[in-house]
Short mmCIF file of C-alpha atoms and ligand atoms in Angstrom, two decimals:
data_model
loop_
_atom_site.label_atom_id
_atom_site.label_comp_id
_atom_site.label_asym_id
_atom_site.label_seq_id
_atom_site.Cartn_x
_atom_site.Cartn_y
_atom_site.Cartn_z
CA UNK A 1294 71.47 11.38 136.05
CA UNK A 1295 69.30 12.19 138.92
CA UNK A 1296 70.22 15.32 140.41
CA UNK A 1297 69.05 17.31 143.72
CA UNK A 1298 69.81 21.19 143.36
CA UNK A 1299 69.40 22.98 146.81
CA UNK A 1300 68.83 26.67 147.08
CA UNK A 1301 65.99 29.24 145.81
CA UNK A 1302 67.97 32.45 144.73
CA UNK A 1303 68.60 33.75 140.47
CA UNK A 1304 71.95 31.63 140.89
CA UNK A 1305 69.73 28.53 141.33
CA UNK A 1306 67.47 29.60 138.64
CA UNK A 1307 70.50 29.90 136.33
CA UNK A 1308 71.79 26.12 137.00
CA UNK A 1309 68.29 24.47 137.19
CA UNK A 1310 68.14 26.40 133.44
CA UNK A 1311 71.33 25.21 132.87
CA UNK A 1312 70.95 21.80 134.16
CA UNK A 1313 67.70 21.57 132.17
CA UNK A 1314 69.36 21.54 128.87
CA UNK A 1315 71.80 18.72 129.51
CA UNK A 1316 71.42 15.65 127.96
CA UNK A 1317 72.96 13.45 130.59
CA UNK A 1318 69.82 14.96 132.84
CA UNK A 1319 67.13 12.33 133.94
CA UNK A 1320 65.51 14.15 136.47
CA UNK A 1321 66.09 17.57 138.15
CA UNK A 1322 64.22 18.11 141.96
CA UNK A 1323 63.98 21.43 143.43
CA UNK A 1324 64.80 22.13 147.03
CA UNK A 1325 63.45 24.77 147.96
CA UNK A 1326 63.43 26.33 144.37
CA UNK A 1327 61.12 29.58 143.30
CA UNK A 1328 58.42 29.83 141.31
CA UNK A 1329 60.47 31.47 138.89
CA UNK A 1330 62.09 27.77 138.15
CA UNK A 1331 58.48 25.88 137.35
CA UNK A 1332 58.82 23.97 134.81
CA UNK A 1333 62.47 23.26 134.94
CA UNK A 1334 62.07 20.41 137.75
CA UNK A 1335 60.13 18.82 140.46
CA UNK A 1336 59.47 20.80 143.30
CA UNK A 1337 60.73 18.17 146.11
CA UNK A 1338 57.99 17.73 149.02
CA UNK A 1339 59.87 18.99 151.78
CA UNK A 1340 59.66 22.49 153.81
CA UNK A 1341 62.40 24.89 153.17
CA UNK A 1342 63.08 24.53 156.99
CA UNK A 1343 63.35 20.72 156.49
CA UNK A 1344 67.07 19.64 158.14
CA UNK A 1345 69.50 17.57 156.37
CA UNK A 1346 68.09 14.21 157.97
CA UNK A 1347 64.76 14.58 156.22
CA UNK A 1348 66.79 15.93 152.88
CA UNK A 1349 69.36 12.86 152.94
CA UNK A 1350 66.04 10.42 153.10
CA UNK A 1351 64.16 11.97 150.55
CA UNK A 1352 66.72 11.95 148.37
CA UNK A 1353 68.20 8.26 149.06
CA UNK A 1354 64.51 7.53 148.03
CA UNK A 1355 64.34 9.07 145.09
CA UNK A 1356 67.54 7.88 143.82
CA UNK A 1357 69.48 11.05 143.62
CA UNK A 1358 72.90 10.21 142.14
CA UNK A 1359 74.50 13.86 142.50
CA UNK A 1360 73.60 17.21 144.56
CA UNK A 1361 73.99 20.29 143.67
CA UNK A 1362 74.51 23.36 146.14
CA UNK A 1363 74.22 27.01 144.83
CA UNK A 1364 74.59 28.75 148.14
CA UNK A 1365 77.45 28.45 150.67
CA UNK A 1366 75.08 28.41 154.17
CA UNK A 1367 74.15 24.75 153.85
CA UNK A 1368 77.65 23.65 152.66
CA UNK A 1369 79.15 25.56 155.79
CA UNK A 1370 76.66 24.23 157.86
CA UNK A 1371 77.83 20.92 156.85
CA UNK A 1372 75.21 19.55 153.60
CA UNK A 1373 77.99 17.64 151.92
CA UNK A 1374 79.27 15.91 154.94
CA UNK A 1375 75.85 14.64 155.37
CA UNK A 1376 75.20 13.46 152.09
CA UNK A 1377 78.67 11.93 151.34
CA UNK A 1378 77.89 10.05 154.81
CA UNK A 1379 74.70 8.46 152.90
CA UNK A 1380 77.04 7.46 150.18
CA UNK A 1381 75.36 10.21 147.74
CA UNK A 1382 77.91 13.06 146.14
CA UNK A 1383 77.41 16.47 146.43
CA UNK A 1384 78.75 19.18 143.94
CA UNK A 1385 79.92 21.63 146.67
CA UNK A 1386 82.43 21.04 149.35
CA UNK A 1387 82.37 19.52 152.78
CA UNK A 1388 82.56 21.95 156.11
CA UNK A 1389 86.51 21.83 156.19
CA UNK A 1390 87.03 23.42 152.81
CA UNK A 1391 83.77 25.59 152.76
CA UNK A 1392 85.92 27.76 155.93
CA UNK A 1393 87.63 29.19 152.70
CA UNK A 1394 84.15 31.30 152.44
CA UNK A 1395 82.53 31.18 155.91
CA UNK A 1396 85.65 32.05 157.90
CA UNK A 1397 87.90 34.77 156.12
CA UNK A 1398 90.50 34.10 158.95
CA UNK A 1399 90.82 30.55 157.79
CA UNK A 1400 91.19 31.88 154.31
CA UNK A 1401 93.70 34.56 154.99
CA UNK A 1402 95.69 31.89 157.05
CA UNK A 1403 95.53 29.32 154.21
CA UNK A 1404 96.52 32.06 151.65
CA UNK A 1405 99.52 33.01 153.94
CA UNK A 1406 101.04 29.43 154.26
CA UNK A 1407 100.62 28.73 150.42
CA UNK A 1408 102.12 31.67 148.97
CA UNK A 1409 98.96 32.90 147.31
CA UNK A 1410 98.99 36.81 146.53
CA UNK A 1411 96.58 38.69 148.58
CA UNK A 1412 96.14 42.03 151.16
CA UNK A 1413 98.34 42.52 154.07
CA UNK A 1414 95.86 41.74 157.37
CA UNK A 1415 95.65 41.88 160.94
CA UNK A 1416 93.05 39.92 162.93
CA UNK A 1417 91.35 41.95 165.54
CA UNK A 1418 88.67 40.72 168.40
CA UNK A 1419 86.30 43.18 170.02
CA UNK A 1420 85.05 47.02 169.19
CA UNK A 1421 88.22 48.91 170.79
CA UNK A 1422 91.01 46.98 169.30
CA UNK A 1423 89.28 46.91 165.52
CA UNK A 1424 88.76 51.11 166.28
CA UNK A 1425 92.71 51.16 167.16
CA UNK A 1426 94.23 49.41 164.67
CA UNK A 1427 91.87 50.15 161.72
CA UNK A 1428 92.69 54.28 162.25
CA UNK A 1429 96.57 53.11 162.91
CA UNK A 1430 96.71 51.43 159.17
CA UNK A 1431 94.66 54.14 157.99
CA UNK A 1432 97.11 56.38 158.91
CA UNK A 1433 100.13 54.24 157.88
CA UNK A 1434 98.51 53.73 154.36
CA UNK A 1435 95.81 56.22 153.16
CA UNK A 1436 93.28 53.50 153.25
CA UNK A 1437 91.82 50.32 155.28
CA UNK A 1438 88.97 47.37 154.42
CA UNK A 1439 87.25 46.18 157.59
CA UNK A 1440 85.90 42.65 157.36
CA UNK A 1441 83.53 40.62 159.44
CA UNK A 1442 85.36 37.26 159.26
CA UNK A 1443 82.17 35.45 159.31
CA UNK A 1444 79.11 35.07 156.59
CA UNK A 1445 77.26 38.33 156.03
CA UNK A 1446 75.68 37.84 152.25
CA UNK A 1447 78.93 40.03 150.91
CA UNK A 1448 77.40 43.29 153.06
CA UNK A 1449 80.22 42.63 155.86
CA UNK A 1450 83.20 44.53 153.64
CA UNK A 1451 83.84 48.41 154.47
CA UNK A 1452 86.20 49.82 152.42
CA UNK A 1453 87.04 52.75 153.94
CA UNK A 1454 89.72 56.14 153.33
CA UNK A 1455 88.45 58.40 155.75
CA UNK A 1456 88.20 57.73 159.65
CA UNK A 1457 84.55 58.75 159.41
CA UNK A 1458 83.92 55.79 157.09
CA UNK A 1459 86.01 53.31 159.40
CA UNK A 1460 83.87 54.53 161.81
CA UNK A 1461 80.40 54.09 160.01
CA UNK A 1462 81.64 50.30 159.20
CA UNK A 1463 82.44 49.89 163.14
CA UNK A 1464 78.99 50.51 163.68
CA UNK A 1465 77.60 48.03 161.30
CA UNK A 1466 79.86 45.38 162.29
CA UNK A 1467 79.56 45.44 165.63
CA UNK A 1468 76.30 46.96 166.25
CA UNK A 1469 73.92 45.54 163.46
CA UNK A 1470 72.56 41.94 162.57
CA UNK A 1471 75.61 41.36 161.37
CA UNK A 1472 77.50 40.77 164.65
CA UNK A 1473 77.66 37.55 165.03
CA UNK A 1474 79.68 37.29 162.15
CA UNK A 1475 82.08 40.03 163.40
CA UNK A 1476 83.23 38.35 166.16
CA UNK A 1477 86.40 38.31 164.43
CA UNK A 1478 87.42 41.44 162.01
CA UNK A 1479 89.95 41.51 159.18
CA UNK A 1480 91.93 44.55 158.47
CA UNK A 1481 93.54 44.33 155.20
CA UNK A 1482 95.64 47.08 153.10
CA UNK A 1483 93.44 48.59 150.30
CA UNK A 1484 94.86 46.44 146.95
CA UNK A 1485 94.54 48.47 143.55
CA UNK A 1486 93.70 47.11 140.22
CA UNK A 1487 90.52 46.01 138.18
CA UNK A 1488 88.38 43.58 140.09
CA UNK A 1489 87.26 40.18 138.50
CA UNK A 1490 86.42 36.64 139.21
CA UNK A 1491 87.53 33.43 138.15
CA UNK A 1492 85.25 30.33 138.17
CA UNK A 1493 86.28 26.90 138.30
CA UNK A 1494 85.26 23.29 138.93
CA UNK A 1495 87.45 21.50 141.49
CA UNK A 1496 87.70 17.70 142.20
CA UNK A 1497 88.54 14.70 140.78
CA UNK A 1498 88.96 15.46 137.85
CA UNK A 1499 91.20 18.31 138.14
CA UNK A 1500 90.09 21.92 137.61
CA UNK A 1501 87.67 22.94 134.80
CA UNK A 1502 87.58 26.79 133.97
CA UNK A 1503 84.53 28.20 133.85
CA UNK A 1504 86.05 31.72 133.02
CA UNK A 1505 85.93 35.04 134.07
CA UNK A 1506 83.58 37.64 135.39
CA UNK A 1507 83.37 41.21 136.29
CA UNK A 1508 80.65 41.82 138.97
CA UNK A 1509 79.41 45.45 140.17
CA UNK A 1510 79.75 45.53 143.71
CA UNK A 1511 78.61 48.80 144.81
CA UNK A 1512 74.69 49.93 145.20
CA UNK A 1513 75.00 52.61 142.53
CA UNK A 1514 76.16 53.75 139.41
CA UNK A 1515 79.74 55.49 139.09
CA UNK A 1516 80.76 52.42 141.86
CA UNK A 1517 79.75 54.34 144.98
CA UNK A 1518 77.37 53.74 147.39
CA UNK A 1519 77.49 50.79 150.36
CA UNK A 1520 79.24 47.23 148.74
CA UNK A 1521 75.88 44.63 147.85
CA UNK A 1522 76.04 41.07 147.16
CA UNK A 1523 76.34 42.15 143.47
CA UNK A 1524 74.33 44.46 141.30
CA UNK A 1525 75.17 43.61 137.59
CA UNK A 1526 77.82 41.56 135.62
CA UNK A 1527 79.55 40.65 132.39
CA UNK A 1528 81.64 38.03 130.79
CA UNK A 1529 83.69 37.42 129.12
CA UNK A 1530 86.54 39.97 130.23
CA UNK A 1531 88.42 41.61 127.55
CA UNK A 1532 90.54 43.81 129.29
CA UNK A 1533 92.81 40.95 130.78
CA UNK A 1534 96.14 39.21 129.74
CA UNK A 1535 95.37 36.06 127.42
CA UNK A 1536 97.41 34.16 129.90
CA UNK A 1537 94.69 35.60 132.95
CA UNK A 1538 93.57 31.77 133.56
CA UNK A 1539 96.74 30.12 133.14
CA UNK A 1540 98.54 32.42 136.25
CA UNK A 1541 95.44 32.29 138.15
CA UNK A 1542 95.47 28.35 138.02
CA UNK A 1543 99.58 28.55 138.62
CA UNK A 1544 99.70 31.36 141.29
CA UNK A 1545 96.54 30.51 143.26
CA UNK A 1546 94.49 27.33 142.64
CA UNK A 1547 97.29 24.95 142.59
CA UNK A 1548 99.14 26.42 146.16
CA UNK A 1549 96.12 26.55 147.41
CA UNK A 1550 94.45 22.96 146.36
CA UNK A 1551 98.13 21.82 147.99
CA UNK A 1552 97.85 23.92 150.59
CA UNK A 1553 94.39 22.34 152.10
CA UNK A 1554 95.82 18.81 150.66
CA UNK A 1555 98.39 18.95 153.59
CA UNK A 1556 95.78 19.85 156.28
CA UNK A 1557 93.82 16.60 154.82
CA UNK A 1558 91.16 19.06 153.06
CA UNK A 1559 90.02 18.12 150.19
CA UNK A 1560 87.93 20.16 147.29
CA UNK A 1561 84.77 19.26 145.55
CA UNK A 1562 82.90 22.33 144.01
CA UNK A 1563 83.28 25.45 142.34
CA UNK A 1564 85.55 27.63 143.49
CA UNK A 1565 85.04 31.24 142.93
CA UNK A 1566 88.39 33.19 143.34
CA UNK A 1567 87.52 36.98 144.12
CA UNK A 1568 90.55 38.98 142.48
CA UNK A 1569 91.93 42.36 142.35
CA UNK A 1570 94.14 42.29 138.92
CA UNK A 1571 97.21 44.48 138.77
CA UNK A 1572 99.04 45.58 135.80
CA UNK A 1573 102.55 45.19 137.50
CA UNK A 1574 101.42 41.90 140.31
CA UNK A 1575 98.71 40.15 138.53
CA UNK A 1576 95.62 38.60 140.09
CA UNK A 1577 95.64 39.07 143.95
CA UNK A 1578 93.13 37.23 145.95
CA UNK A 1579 90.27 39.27 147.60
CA UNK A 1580 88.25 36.32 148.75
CA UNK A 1581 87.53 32.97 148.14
CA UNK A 1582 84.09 31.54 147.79
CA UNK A 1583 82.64 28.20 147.73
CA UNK A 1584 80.34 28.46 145.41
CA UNK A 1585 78.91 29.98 141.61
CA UNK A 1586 78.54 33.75 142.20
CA UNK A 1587 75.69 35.38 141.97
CA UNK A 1588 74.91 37.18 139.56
CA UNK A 1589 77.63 36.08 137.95
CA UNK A 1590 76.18 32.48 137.60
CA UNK A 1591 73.39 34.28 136.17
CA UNK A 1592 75.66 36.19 133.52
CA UNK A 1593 77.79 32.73 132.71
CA UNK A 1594 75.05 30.26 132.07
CA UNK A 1595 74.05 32.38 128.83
CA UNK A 1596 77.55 32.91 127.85
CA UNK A 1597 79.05 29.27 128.41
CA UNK A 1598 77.04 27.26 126.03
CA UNK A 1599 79.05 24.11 127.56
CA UNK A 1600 77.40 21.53 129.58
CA UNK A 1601 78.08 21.93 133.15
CA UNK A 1602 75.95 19.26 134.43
CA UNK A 1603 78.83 16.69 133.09
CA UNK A 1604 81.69 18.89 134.22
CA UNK A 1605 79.98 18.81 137.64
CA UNK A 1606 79.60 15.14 137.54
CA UNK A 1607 83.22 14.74 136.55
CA UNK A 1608 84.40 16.75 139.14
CA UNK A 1609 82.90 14.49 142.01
CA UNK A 1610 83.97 11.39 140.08
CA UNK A 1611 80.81 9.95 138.86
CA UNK A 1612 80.80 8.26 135.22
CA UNK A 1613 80.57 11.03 132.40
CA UNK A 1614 80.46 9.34 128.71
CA UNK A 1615 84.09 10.39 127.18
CA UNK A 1616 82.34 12.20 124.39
CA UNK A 1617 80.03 14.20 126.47
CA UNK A 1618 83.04 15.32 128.67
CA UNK A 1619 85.34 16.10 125.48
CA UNK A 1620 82.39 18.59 124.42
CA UNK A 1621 82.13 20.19 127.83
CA UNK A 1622 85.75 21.07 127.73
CA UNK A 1623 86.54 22.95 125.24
CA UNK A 1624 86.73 26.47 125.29
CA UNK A 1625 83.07 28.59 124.97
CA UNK A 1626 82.77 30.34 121.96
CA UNK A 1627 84.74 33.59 121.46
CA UNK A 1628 81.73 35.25 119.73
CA UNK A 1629 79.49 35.76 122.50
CA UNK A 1630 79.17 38.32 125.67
CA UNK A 1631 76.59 38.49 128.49
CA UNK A 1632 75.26 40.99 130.57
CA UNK A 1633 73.45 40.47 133.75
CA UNK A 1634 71.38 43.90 135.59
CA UNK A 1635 69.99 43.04 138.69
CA UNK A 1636 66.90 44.97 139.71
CA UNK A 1637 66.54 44.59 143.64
CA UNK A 1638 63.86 46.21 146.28
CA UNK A 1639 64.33 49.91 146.90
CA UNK A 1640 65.32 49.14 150.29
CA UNK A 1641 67.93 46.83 149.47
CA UNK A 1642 70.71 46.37 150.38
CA UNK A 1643 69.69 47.57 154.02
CA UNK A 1644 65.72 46.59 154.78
CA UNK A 1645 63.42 43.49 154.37
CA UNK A 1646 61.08 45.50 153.16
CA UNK A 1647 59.51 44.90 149.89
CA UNK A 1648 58.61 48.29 149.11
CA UNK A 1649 55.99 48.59 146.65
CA UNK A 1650 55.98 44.86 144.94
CA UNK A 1651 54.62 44.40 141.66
CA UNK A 1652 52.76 41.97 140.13
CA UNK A 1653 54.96 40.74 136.36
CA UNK A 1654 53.46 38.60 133.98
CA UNK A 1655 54.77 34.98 133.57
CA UNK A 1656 55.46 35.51 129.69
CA UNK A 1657 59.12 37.33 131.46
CA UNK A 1658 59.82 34.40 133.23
CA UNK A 1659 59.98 31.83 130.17
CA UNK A 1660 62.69 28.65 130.85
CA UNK A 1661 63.16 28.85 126.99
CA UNK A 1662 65.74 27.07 126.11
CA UNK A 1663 66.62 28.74 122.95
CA UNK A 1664 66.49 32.09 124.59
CA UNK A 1665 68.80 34.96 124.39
CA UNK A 1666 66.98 36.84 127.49
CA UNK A 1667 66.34 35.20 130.78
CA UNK A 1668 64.85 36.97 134.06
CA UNK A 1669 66.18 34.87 136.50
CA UNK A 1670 64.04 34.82 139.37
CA UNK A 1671 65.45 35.27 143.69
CA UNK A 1672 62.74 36.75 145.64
CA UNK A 1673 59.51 36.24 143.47
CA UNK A 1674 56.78 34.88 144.74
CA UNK A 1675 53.59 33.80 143.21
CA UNK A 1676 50.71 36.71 142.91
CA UNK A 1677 47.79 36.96 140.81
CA UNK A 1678 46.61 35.65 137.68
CA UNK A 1679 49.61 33.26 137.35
CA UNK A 1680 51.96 36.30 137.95
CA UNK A 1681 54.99 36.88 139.89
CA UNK A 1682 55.10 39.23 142.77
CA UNK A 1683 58.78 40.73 144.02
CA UNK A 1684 59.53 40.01 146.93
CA UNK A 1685 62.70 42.32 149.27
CA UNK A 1686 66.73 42.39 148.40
CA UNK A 1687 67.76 41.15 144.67
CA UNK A 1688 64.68 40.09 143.17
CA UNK A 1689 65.80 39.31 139.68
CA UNK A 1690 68.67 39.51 137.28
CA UNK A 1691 67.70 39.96 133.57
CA UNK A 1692 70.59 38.50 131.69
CA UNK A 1693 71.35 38.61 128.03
CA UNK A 1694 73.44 37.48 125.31
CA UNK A 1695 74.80 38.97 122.31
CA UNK A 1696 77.48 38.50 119.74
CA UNK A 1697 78.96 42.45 121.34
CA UNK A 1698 78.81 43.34 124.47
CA UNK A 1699 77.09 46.38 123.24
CA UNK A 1700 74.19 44.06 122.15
CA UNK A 1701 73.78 42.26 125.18
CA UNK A 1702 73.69 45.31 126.93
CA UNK A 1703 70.90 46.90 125.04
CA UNK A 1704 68.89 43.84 124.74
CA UNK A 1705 69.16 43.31 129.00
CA UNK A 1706 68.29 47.49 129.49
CA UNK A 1707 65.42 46.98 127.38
CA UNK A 1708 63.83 44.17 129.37
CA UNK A 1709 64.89 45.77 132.56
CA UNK A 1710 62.99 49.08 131.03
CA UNK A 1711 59.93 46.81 130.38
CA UNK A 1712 60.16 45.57 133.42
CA UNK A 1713 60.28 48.65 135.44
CA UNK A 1714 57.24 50.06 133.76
CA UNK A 1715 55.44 47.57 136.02
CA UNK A 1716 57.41 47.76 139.36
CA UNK A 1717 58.36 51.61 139.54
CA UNK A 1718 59.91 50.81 143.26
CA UNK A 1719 62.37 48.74 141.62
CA UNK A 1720 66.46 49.63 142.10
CA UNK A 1721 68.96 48.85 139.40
CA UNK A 1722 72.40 50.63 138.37
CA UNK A 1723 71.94 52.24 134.65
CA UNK A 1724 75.95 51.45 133.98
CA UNK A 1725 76.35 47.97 134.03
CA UNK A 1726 78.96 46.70 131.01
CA UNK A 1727 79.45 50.57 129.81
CA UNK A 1728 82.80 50.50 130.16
CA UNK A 1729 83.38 47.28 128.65
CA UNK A 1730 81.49 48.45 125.51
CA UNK A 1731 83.43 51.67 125.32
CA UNK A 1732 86.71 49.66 125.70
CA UNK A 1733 85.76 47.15 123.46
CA UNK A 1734 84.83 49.82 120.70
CA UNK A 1735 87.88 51.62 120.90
CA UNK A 1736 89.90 48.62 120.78
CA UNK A 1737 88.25 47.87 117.18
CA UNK A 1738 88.93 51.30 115.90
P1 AMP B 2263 84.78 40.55 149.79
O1 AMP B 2263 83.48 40.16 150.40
O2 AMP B 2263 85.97 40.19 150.59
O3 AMP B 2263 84.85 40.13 148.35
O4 AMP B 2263 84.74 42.15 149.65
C1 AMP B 2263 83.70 42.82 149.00
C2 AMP B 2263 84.26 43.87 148.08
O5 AMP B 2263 85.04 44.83 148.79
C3 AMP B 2263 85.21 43.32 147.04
O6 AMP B 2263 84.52 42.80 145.95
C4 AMP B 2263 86.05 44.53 146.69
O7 AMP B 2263 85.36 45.38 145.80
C5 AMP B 2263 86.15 45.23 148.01
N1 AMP B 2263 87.40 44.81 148.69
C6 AMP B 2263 87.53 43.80 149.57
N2 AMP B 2263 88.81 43.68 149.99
C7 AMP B 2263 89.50 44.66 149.39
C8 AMP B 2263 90.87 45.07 149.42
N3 AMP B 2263 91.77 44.47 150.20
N4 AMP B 2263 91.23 46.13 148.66
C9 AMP B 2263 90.33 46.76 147.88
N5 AMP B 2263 89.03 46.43 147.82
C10 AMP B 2263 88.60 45.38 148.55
N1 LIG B 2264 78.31 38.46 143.31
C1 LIG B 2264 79.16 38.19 144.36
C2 LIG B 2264 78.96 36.92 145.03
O1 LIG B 2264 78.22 36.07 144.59
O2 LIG B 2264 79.56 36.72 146.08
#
């Protein structure tokens, strides 16, 4: 199979590494890709600011039979519809069904009419009416989350119990670069529970679990600080109900793959279902997302030793041998747990700047196969002497595998350590998976 993978962050690293190891993979091209991802695929000859015109061309001619989006922008933006116009699939859905990320009116709406459990909202337009009615719930409830309805790279969520913090979100809503997603805000009740995601492959073939995930949200350790696009992860998740996929697929995919059915929407794609899990409700629906997280692909590629390339190709229909489909779908291994830290610039998640960047050796950045360590690569560039030089936000996410979560957790902290020794400006949280390792230890006692 010929396949086209579009994007250049550590969740694009993680499936070109993935990809890479299939064996129904004939040839992988890069668009844009990092530098982080040599050796994995062909760097396809076209600017990162080519449009989808010169994308659909180069890839009818080199013969791409399936593409694969990591990030949401280009599916929003309409990548899909443009392919599927040139007869060509894409793994990722078309503009109508990638609203469920890009506009979180559309997917409160959608979640309303299906029956899907999720926060109590209000839609509000404009400064003065968001200021009103955000301090109103806040005083009904104890507690508010303003959202800009739009994109905003997950920093567009203020969850907020004092009226100082509504205000503080107010101002970066409506008076920072993220306004023009603001245009409309969602208020929502605060939900409680354990927060998780569930990843799954929607489309013809019907949905394919990926599993769960537990991301770390906030900048720093002890879960304070402002909300980032993610800062560390681990799967599996040991602290659910055996039966977590099983309602998630009952209560939410399947009202929800019906609900877009009857507005003649149809799903191709992952599907990453944001979820606040309650011991008395069960899962109830943060967000939706259109896409692998990140770093949660990251974090999943080590643990899922299944091949996704022919899960992806099933779900959009193409022609997957029977036997190479039977493997994919079976259940990963119970034996193994990941960890995923993210190290990011110092002025992330606010700045562009790269602080002081660092110059790592290329030996980190091995596409071994075999591996139990990657460093998956975002904003890396390359520097001197065949090195990689970080770049600003999340610049890498050093994810490991081991047969505890305690191991995996040691053997990530230790690269992250060695890593750090060379880029002192670098951010990460020190507590990523210690509560799963405590749990999980007193659960054997
Ligand atoms: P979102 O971009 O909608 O996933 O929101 C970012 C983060 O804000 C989530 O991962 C949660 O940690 C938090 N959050 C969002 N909505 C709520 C809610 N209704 N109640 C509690 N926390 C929330
Ligand atoms: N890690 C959260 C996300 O990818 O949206």
């Amino acid at each position: 199979m010929r396949i086209l993978l579009v994007g250049k962050g550590g969740r694009e690293h993680a499936l070109a590494w993935k990809m890479s190891q299939s064996e129904l993979l004939s040839a992988l091209y890069l668009w844009p890709g990092n530098v982080a991802m040599q050796g994995l695929g062909e760097y396809l000859d076209l600017p990162a600011t080519a449009d989808f015109t010169e994308l659909v061309a180069a890839a009818k001619r080199l013969q791409i039979d399936l593409v694969v989006s990591g990030p949401e922008a280009p599916l929003s933006q309409g990548l899909a519809d443009a392919f599927a116009a040139a007869g060509i699939p894409t793994f990722g859905p078309r503009q109508a069904a990638a609203q469920l990320e890009a506009s979180k009116a559309f997917a409160k709406r959608i979640m309303t009419k299906a029956g899907i459990p999720t926060a109590a909202h209000v839609l509000v337009k404009g400064e003065s009416e968001c200021r009103e009615e955000a301090l109103a719930m806040l005083q009904a409830t104890g507690g508010v989350v303003l959202k800009a309805s739009g994109l905003a790279a997950g920093k567009g969520v203020f969850v907020c119990s004092t009226a100082t913090e509504v205000e503080n979100g107010i101002q970066r809503l409506f008076h920072s670069d993220m306004s023009a997603a603001s245009d409309t805000v969602v208020l929502e009740e605060v939900l409680l529970g354990r927060e998780c995601s569930y990843f799954s492959f929607i489309g013809s073939h019907g949905p394919l679990g990926l599993g769960f995930a537990v991301d770390y949200k906030r900048l720093e350790d002890g879960d304070v600080g402002p909300n980032t696009g993610g800062m560390g992860c681990y799967a599996p998740v040991p602290w659910l109900p055996k039966e977590a996929a099983t309602l998630v697929n009952e209560r939410v995919i399947a009202p929800l793959l019906q609900a877009l059915k009857a507005e003649g929407i149809y799903y191709c794609g992952c599907l990453y279902v944001g979820l606040m899990w309650s011991e008395t409700k069960g899962p109830q629906v943060v967000e939706f997302n259109v896409r692998l997280g990140d770093p949660e692909a990251q974090v999943l590629a080590l643990y899922d030793e299944r091949d996704w390339l022919a899960l992806m190709a099933a779900s959009c229909g193409l022609n997957v041998p029977e036997a190479a489909l039977a493997a994919a779908c079976r259940p990963p291994s119970s034996d193994r747990y990941s960890v995923a830290v993210v190290m990011a610039a110092s002025s992330y998640p606010y700045g562009s700047d790269a602080g002081q960047a660092a110059v790592l050796p290329p030996q980190m950045f091995s596409n071994d196969v075999q591996t139990n360590i990657m460093t998956f690569g975002a904003n890396v560039s390359r520097g001197e002497r065949d090195g990689f030089a970080t770049g600003s936000g999340r610049v890498l996410a050093v994810s490991a595998r081991g047969s505890s979560f305690a191991a995996a957790r040691v053997a990530a902290y230790n690269r992250v350590h060695e890593i750090a020794g060379l880029w002192r400006s670098a951010r990460w949280r020190s507590d990523i998976g210690s509560r799963v390792v405590k749990e999980t230890k007193e659960l054997e006692r």
